[in-house]
XYZ file of C-alpha atoms in Angstrom:
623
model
C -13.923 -11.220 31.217
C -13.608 -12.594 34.458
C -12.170 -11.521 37.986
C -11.605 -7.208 38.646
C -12.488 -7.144 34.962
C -15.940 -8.484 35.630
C -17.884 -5.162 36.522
C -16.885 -3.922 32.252
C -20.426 -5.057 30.427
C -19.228 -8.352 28.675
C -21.867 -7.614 25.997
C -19.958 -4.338 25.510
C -16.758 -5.851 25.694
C -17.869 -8.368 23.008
C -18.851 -5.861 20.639
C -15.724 -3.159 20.905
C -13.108 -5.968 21.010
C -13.058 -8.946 18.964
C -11.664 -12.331 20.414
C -7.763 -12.012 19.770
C -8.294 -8.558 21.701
C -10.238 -9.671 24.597
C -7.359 -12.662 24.747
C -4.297 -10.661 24.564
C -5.806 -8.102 27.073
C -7.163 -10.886 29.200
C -2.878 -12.159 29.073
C -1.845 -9.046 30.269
C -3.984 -8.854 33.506
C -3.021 -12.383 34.330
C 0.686 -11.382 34.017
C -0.067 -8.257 35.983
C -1.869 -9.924 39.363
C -0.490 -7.815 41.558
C -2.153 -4.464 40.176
C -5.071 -3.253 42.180
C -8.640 -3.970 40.644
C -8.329 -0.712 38.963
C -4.949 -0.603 37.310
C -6.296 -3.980 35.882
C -9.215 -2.718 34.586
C -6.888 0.354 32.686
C -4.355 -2.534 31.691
C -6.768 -4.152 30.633
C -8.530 -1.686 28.309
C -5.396 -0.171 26.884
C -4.119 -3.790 26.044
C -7.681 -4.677 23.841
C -7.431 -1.019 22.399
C -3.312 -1.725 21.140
C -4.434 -4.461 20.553
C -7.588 -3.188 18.163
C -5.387 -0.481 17.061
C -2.624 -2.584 15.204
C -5.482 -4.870 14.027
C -6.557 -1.600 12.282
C -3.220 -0.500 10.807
C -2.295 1.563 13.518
C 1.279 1.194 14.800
C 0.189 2.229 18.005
C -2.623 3.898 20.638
C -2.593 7.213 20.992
C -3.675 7.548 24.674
C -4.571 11.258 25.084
C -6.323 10.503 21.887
C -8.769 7.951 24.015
C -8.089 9.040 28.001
C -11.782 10.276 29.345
C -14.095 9.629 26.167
C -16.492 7.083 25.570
C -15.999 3.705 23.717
C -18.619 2.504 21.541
C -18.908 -0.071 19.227
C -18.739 0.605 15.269
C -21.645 1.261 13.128
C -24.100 1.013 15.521
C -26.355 4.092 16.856
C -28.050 2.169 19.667
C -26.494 1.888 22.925
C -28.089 -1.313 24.570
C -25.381 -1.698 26.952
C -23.636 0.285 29.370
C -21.359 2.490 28.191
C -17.333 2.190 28.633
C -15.306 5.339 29.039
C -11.976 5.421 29.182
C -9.882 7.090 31.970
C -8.791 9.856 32.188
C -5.102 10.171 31.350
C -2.876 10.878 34.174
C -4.469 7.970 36.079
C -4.194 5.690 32.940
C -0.498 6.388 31.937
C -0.092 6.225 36.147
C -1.227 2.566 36.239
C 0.253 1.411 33.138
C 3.158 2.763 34.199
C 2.825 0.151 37.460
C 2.525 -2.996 35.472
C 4.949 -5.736 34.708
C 4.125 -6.012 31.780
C 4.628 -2.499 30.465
C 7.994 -0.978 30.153
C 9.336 2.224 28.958
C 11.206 2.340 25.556
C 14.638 0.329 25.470
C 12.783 -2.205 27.940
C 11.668 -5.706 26.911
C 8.554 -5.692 27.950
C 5.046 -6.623 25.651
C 4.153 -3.484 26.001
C 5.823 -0.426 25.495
C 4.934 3.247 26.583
C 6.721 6.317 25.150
C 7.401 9.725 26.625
C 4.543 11.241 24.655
C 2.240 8.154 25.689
C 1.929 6.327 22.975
C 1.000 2.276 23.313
C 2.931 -0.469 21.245
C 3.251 -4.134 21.429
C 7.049 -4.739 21.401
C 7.553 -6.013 18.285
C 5.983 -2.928 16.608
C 8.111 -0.310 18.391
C 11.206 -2.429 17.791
C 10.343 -2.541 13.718
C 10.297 1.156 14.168
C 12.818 2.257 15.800
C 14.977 -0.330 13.444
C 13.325 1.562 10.672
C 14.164 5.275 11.922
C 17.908 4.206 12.752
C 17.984 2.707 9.442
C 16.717 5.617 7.249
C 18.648 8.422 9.308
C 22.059 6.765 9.150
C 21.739 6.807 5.131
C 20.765 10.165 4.997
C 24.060 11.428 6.581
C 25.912 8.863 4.026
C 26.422 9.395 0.434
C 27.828 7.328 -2.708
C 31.777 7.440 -2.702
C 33.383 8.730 -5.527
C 31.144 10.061 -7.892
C 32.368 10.773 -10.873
C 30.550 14.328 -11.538
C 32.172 14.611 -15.721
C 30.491 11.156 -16.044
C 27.526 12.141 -14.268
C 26.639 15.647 -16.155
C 27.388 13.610 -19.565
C 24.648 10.598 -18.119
C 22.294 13.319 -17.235
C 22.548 14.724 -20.521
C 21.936 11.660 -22.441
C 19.411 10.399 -20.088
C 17.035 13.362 -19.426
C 16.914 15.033 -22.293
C 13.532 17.045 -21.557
C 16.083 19.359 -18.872
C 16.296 21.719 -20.739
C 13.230 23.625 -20.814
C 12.214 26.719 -18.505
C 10.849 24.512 -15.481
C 12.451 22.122 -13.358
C 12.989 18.680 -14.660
C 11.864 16.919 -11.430
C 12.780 13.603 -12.638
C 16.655 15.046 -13.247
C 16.659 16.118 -9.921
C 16.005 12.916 -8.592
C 18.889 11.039 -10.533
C 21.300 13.317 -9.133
C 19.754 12.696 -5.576
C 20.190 8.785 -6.082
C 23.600 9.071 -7.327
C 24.774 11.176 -4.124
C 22.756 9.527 -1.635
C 22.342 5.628 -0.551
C 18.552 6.149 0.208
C 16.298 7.815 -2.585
C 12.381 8.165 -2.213
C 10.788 8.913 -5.490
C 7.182 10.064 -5.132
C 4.567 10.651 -7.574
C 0.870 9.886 -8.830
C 0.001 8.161 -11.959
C 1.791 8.791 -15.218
C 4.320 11.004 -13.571
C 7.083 8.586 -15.117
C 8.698 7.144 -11.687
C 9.468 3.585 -13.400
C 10.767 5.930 -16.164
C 12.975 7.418 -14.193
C 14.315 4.808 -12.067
C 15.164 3.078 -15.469
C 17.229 5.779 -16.312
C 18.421 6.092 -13.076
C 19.799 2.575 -12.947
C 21.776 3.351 -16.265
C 23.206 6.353 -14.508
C 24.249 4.234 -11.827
C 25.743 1.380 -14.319
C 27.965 4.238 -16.025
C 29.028 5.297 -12.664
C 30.117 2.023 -11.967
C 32.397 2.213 -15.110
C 33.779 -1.588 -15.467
C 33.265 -2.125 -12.405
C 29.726 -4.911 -12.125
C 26.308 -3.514 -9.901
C 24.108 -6.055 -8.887
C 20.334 -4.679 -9.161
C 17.597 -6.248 -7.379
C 13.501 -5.091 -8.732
C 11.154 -5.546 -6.189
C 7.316 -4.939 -5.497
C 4.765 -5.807 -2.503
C 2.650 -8.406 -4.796
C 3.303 -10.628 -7.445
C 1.517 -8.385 -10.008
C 3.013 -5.335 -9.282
C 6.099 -6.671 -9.414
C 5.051 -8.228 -13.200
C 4.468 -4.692 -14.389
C 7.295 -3.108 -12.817
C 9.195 -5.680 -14.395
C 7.476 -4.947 -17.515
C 7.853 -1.318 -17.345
C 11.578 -1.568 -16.845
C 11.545 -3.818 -19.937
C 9.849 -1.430 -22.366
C 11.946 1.691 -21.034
C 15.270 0.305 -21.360
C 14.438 0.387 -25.268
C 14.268 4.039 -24.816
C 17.341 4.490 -23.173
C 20.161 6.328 -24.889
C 23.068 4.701 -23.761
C 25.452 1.548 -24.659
C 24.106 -2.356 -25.240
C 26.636 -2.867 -22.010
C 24.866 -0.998 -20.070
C 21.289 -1.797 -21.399
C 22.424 -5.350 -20.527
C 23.145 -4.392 -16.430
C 19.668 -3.487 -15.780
C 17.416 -6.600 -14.549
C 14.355 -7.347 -16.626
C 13.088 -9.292 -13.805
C 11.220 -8.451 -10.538
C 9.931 -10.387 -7.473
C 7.891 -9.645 -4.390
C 9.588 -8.702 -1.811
C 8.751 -11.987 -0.173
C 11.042 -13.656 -2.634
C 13.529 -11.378 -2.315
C 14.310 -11.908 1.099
C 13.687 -15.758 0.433
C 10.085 -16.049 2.815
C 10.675 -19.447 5.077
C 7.752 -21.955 5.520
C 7.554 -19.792 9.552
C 5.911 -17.312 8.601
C 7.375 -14.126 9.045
C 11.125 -15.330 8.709
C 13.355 -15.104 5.899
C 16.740 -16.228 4.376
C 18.253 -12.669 3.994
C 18.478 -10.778 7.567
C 20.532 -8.967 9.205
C 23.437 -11.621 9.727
C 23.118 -12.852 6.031
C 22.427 -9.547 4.016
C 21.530 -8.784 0.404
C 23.805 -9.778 -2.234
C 22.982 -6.690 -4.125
C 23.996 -3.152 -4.522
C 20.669 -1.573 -5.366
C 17.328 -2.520 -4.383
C 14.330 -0.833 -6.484
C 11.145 -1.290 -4.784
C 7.721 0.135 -6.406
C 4.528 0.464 -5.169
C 6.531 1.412 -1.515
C 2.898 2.769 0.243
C 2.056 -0.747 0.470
C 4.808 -1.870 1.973
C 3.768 -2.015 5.893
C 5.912 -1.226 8.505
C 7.446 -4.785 9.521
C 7.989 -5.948 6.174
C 9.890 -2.884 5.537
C 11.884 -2.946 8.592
C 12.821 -6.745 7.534
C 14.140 -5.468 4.168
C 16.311 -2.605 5.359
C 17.273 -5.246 7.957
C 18.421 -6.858 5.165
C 20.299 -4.774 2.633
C 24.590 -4.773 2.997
C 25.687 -0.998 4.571
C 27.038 -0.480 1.127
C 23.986 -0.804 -1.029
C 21.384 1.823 -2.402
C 17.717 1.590 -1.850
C 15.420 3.279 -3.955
C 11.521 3.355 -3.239
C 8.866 4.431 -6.094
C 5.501 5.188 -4.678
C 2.472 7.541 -4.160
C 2.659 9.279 -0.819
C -1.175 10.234 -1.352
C -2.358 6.571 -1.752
C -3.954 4.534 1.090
C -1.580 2.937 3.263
C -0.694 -0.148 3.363
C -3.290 -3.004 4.762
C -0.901 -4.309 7.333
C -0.116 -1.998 10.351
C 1.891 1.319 9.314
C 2.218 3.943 6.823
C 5.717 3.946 6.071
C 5.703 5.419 2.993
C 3.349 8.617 3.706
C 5.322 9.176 7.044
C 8.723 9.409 5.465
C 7.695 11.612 2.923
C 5.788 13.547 5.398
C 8.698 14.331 7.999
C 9.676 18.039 8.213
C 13.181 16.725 8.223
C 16.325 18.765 8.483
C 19.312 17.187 6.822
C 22.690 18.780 6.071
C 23.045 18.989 2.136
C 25.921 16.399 1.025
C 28.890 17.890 -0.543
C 28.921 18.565 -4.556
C 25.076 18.010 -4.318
C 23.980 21.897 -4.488
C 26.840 22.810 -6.717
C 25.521 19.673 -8.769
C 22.381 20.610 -9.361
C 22.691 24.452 -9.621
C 25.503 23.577 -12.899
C 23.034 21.417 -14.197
C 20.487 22.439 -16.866
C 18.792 19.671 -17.271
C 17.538 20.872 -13.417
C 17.128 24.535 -13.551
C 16.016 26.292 -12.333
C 15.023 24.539 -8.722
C 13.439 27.254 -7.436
C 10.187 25.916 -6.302
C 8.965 26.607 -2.875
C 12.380 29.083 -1.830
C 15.814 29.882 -2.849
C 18.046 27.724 -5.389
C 19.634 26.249 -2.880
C 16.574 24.259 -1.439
C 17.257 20.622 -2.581
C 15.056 17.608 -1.875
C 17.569 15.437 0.993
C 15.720 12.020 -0.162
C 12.527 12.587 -1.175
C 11.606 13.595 -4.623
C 8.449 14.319 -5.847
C 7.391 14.024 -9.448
C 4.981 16.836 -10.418
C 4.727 16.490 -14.104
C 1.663 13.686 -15.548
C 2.400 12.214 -18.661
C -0.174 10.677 -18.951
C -3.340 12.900 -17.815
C -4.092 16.599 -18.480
C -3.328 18.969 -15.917
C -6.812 20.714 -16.367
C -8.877 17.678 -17.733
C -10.478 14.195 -17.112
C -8.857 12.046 -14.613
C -6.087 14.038 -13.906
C -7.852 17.171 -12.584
C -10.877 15.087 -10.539
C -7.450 13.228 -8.446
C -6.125 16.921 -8.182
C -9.405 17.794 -6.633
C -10.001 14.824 -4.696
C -6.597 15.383 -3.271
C -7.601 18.753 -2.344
C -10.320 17.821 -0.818
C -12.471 19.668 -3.390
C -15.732 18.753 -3.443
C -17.450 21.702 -5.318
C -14.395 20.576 -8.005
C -15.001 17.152 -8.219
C -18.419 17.642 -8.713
C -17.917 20.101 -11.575
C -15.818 17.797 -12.955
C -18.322 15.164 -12.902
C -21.107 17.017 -13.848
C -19.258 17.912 -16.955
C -18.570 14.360 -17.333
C -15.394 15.958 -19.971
C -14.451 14.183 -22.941
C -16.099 10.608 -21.150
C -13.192 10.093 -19.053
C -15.061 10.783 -15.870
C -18.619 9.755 -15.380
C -21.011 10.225 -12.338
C -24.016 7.877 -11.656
C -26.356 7.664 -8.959
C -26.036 4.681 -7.769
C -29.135 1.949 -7.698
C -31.298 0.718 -4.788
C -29.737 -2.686 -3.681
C -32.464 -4.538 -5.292
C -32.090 -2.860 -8.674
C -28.039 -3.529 -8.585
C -28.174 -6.402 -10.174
C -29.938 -5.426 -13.103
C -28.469 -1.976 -13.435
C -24.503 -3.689 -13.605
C -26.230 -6.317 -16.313
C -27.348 -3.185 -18.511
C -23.729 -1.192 -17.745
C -21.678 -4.144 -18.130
C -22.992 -7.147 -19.612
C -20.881 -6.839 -22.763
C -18.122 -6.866 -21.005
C -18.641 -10.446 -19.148
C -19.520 -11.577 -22.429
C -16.158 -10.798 -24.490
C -14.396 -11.799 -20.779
C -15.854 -14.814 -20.951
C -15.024 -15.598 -24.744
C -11.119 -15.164 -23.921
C -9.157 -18.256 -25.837
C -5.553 -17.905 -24.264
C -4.295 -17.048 -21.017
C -2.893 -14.153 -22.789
C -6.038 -12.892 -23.899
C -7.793 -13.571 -20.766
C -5.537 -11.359 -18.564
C -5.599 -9.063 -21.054
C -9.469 -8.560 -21.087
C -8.937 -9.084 -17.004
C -7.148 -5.586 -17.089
C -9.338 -3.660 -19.452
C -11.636 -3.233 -17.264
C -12.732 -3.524 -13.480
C -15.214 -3.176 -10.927
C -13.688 -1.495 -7.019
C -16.113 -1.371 -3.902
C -14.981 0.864 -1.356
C -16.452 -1.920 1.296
C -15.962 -5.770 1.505
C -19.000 -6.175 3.105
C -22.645 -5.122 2.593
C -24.605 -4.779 -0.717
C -22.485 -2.424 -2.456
C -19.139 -4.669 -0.699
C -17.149 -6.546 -3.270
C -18.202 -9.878 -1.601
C -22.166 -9.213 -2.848
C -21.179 -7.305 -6.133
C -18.875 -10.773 -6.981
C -21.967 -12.974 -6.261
C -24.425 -10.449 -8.520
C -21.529 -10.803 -11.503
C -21.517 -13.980 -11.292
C -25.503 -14.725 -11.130
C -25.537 -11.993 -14.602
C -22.697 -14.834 -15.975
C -24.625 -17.681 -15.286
C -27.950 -16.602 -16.698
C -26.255 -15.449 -19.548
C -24.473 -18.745 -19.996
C -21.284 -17.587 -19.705
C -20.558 -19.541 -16.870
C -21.423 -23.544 -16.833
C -22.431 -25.630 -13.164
C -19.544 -27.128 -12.678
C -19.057 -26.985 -9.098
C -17.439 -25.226 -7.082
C -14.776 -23.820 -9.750
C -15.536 -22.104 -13.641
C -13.775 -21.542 -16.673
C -13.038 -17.671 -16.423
C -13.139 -17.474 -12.216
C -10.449 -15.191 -11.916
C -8.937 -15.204 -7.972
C -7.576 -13.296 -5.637
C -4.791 -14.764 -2.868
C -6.442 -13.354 0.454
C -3.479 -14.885 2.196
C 0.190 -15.513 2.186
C 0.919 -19.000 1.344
C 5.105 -19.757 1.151
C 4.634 -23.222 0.241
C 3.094 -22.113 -3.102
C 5.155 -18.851 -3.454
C 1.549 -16.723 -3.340
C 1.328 -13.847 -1.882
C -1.925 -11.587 -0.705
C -3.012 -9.868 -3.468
C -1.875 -11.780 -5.981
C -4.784 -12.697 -8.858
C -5.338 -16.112 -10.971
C -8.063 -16.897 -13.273
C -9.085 -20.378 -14.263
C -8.667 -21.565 -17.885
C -8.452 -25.231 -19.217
C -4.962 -26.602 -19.799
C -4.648 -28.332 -22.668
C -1.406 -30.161 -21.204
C -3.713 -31.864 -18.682
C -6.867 -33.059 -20.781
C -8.738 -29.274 -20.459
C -9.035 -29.643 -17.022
C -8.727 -26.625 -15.036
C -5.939 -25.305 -13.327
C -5.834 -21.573 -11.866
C -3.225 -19.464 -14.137
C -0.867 -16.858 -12.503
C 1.440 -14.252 -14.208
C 4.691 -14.614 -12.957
C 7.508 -12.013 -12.775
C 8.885 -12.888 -16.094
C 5.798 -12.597 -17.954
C 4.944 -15.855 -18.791
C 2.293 -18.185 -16.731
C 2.586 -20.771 -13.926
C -0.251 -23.587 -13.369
C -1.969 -24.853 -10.242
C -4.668 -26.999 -9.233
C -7.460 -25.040 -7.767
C -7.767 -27.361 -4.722
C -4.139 -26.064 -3.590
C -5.266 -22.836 -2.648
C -6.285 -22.462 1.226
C -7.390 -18.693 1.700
C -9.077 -17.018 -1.561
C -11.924 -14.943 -2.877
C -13.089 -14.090 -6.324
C -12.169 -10.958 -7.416
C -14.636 -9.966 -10.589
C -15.118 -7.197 -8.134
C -12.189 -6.109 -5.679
C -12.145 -3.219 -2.750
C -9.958 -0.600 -3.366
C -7.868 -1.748 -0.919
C -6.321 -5.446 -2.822
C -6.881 -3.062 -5.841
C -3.587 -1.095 -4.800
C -0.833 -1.842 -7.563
C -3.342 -2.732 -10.401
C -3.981 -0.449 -13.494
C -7.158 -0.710 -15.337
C -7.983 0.767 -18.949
C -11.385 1.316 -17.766
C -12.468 1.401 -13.562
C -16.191 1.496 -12.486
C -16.309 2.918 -8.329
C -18.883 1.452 -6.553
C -19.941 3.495 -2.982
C -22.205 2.350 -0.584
C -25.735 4.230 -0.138
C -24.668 5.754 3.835
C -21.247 6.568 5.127
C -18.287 4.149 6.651
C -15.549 5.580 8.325
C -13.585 3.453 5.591
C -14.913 6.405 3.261
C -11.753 8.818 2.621
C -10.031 10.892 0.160
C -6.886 8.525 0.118
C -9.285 6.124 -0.705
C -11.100 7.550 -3.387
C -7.915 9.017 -4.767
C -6.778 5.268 -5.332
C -9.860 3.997 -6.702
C -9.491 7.008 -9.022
C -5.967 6.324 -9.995
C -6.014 2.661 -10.803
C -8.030 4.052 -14.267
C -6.004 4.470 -17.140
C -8.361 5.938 -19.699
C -11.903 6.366 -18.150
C -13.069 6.252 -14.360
C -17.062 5.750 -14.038
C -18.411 6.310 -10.056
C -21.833 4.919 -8.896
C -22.729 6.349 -5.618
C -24.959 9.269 -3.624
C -23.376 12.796 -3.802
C -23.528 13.330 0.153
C -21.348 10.253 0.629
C -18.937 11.159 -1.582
C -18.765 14.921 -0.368
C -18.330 13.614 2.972
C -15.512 10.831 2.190
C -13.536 13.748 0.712
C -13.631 15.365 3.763
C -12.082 12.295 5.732
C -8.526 12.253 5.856
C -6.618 8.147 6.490
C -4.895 8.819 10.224
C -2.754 5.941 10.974
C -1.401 6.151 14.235
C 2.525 5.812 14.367
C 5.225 6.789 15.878
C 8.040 7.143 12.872
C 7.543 10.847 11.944
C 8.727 11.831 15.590
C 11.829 9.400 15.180
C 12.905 10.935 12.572
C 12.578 14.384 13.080
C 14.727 13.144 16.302
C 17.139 11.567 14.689
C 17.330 14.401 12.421
């Protein structure tokens, strides 16, 4: 820092900012000469905080949030430096307010400030507002012609279970997709969203009468678009309707990547706003990870005529990329005028009755439907009542739970001294590694891969998944499971820490090594693709990777595990929250096995994930 900005501690400035922060904010003062020494040094600190803040998965900065309080660098209790505090807000927002090179909204300007003082780069208030215009002009815009005889006879077929004394939530949300050209289907694990939107898309076929409807499937990574393509394979057996229609629903996914046909420039596609879609309905699962400027790129993208339908978990973490799109939409208090035929609809239909939940008949969901119902977990049991509690924020719950340890489908454990780790995850888990490890086909392998795995809530640190991966693989190699052979193993499974467009790999997506016998048994890194069989590479191709015997909850979002072991560090990290927890919890199918210290966890469940955007208040205004 250099010039007006010179009297802010460099050390300081060092360890609050990282280098692309100090940069960018160092480019806006240079833009900005004219501003006196002080409105520098406020340009300057708001521009490393936006900065900081989208780096974070923040949309934006919050200025009231930050005006007069102290800055201090994470994770660290001593002070050697002199502290930073941040203005105080009227004389903040007043010198922003005089530099070039921050405009109001509708300017073009790299930096934006909004009536209620929020801070975006450009780009990021553009994706939003694109977003917002997007989801508020479908609202007021619903299906033409539907065919309500055809629809009450495709309901009947379809959900079958409507006709019990509660309200069959998944019902409701056909009828919702059928009148509406945006549906948001919301629900935790075994709720039966991919169930639904099966069924939904054979609604939609019969709707369509002879008449063809081109379905895209679509998921953030590569392997949650394989199971969602999966899914919609097994549940189409189930379906009671014609072989014609059967035949109309895909059987194949992609990531969204592909879908929109990702260019070697990063960031740019083949399908925009100028050359849309060619598709009437676009499925997309897994929706909370979809960040906020891939999102706005793929609604950027869709024809005005087509559906879009979004399965997801609006109490997951948010996506890794700046924005929580999903949680925000479901979130708005939103006021939207109930489409014609809808109420009447529902209210004649008894495979929905009676929707009476929460008010009077009349209240419908406008777009967002949430699945209540678990298929899969007891309501009052196991898994299923510790993510109720965690949701809740129930700490004296969860720990009942736990302390119960019911049935062996949840299990606490204290969690070792770093130094005894190693030895306490050979004990827990050795016979695991060692049936891993004996895996014959690629089949096999990636079946073992998903039976069972190990989630840190850090990256870093001894209980991080970068340490934990070095400590499974030092168990392997004693054991013999592993051979020296460089830098690369029989068995190393992978995960893609990076998109690469050249390869068609996305972050997130997970390899493992195996011999192939078409190339003498030398290795080549195996990855599912989205029609269930394999593709090859040679290791050496990938650029940005880690191995992922261990993976943080984060890159853990989309996966399902038979069996999940939760590894938490031995202090608190503000990374600590229920949303987080909530995920690790839900990735188990069948058992869920924590390792950590009781305060840490009681205090992570009394975190909540803020992200920092801008989208509820767009589209409560727009509403």
């Amino acid at each position: 820092m250099t010039g007006p900005i010179a009297h802010l501690d460099i050390d300081a400035g060092e360890k609050l900012f990282g280098p692309l922060d100090r940069h960018f904010a160092d480019f806006m003062v240079r833009l900005s000469k004219d501003l006196s020494p002080r409105g520098q040094v406020n340009l300057w600190l708001a521009a490393a905080l936006v900065s900081k803040s989208v780096g974070r998965g923040d949309v934006c900065l919050l200025l009231p949030e930050r005006a007069g309080r102290l800055l201090a660098p994470e994770d660290e209790a001593d002070i050697s430096w002199e502290p930073i505090v941040c203005p105080d807000l009227e004389e903040w927002v007043n010198d922003l307010r005089e530099a070039p090179v921050v405009g109001k909204p509708g300017d073009f300007r790299p930096l934006i400030l909004d009536e209620k003082h929020r801070l975006y780069l450009y780009r990021y208030r553009l994706y939003e507002q694109e977003l917002a215009r997007f989801i508020t002009g479908r609202m007021d815009h619903h299906a033409q012609s539907v065919d309500a005889d055809v629809l009450v006879d495709s309901l009947k077929r379809l959900f079958p279970d409507g006709d019990g004394g509660e309200t069959d939530w998944q019902g409701v949300a056909a009828v919702v997709t059928a009148y509406r050209k945006l549906s948001i289907i919301s629900g935790g694990p075994g709720t039966g969203k991919t169930y639904t939107v099966a069924r939904i898309l054979a609604l939609l076929v019969e709707q369509a009468k002879a008449g063809r409807i081109a379905t895209a499937l679509a998921a953030p990574t590569g392997k949650a678009a394989a199971r969602l393509a999966g899914m919609i394979r097994d549940a189409k057996g189930t379906l009671n309707c014609t072989p014609d229609v059967k035949a109309a629903i895909p059987e194949e996914a992609s990531t969204i990547h592909r879908l929109l046909g990702a260019t070697a420039k990063a960031g740019t596609f083949r399908f925009n706003k100028t050359t849309p879609l060619p598709y009437d309905v676009v499925v997309v699962d897994e929706a909370s990870m979809v960040d906020l400027p891939l999102m706005a790129k793929l609604v950027g993208a869709l024809p005005e005529h087509s559906r879009l339908i979004l399965l997801g978990d609006k109490d997951q973490l948010a996506s890794v990329e700046p924005g929580a799109v999903f949680g925000d939409i479901c979130g708005t208090d939103r006021i939207v005028p109930s489409l014609p035929g809808l109420a009447k609809m529902v209210e004649a239909m008894s495979v929905c009755r009676p929707l009476k939940e929460g008010g009077h008949a009349g209240a419908l969901p406008d777009f967002v439907t949430v699945l209540k119902k678990s298929y899969r977990f007891s309501a009052d049991a196991g898994i299923g009542s510790l993510a109720t509690a965690v949701n809740k924020g129930d700490s004296h719950g969860v720990f009942a739970l736990l302390k119960e340890q019911i049935c062996g489908e949840v299990i606490w454990r204290e969690a070792p001294p770093p130094e005894s780790l190693e030895g306490a995850i050979e004990e827990r888990l050795g016979h695991i590694y060692r049936d891993y490890f004996a895996g014959q086909t690629p089949e096999e392998v990636f079946s073992l891969f998903g039976g069972f795995h190990l989630l840190c809530a850090l990256r870093q640190g001894p209980y991080g998944a970068a340490a934990v991966n070095r400590l499974v693989e030092s168990i392997a190699r004693r054991k013999g499971f592993i051979r020296p052979e460089g830098r690369w193993y029989r068995g190393q499974p992978v995960m893609v820490t990076s998109n690469d467009y050249h390869l068609r790999l996305f972050n997130g997506d997970i390899g493992i090594l195996l011999p192939d016998p078409e190339a003498g048994a030398q290795l080549r890194v195996y990855f599912p693709t989205e029609k269930g069989t394999f593709r090859k590479l040679l290791p050496g191709r990938l650029s940005q990777w880690e191995t992922a015997f261990a993976m943080t909850v984060h890159k853990s979002q989309g996966s399902e595990f038979e069996h999940v072991m939760i590894l938490l560090p031995d202090r608190f990290s503000e990374v600590l929250t229920r949303e987080l927890i909530y995920t690790a919890i839900t990735r188990a199918r069948k058992t869920v096995e924590i390792w950590g210290r009781k305060d840490v966890l009681a205090e992570a469940l009394s975190r909540t994930t803020r992200r920092q955007s801008g989208l509820r208040d767009a589209l409560s205004k727009f509403c």
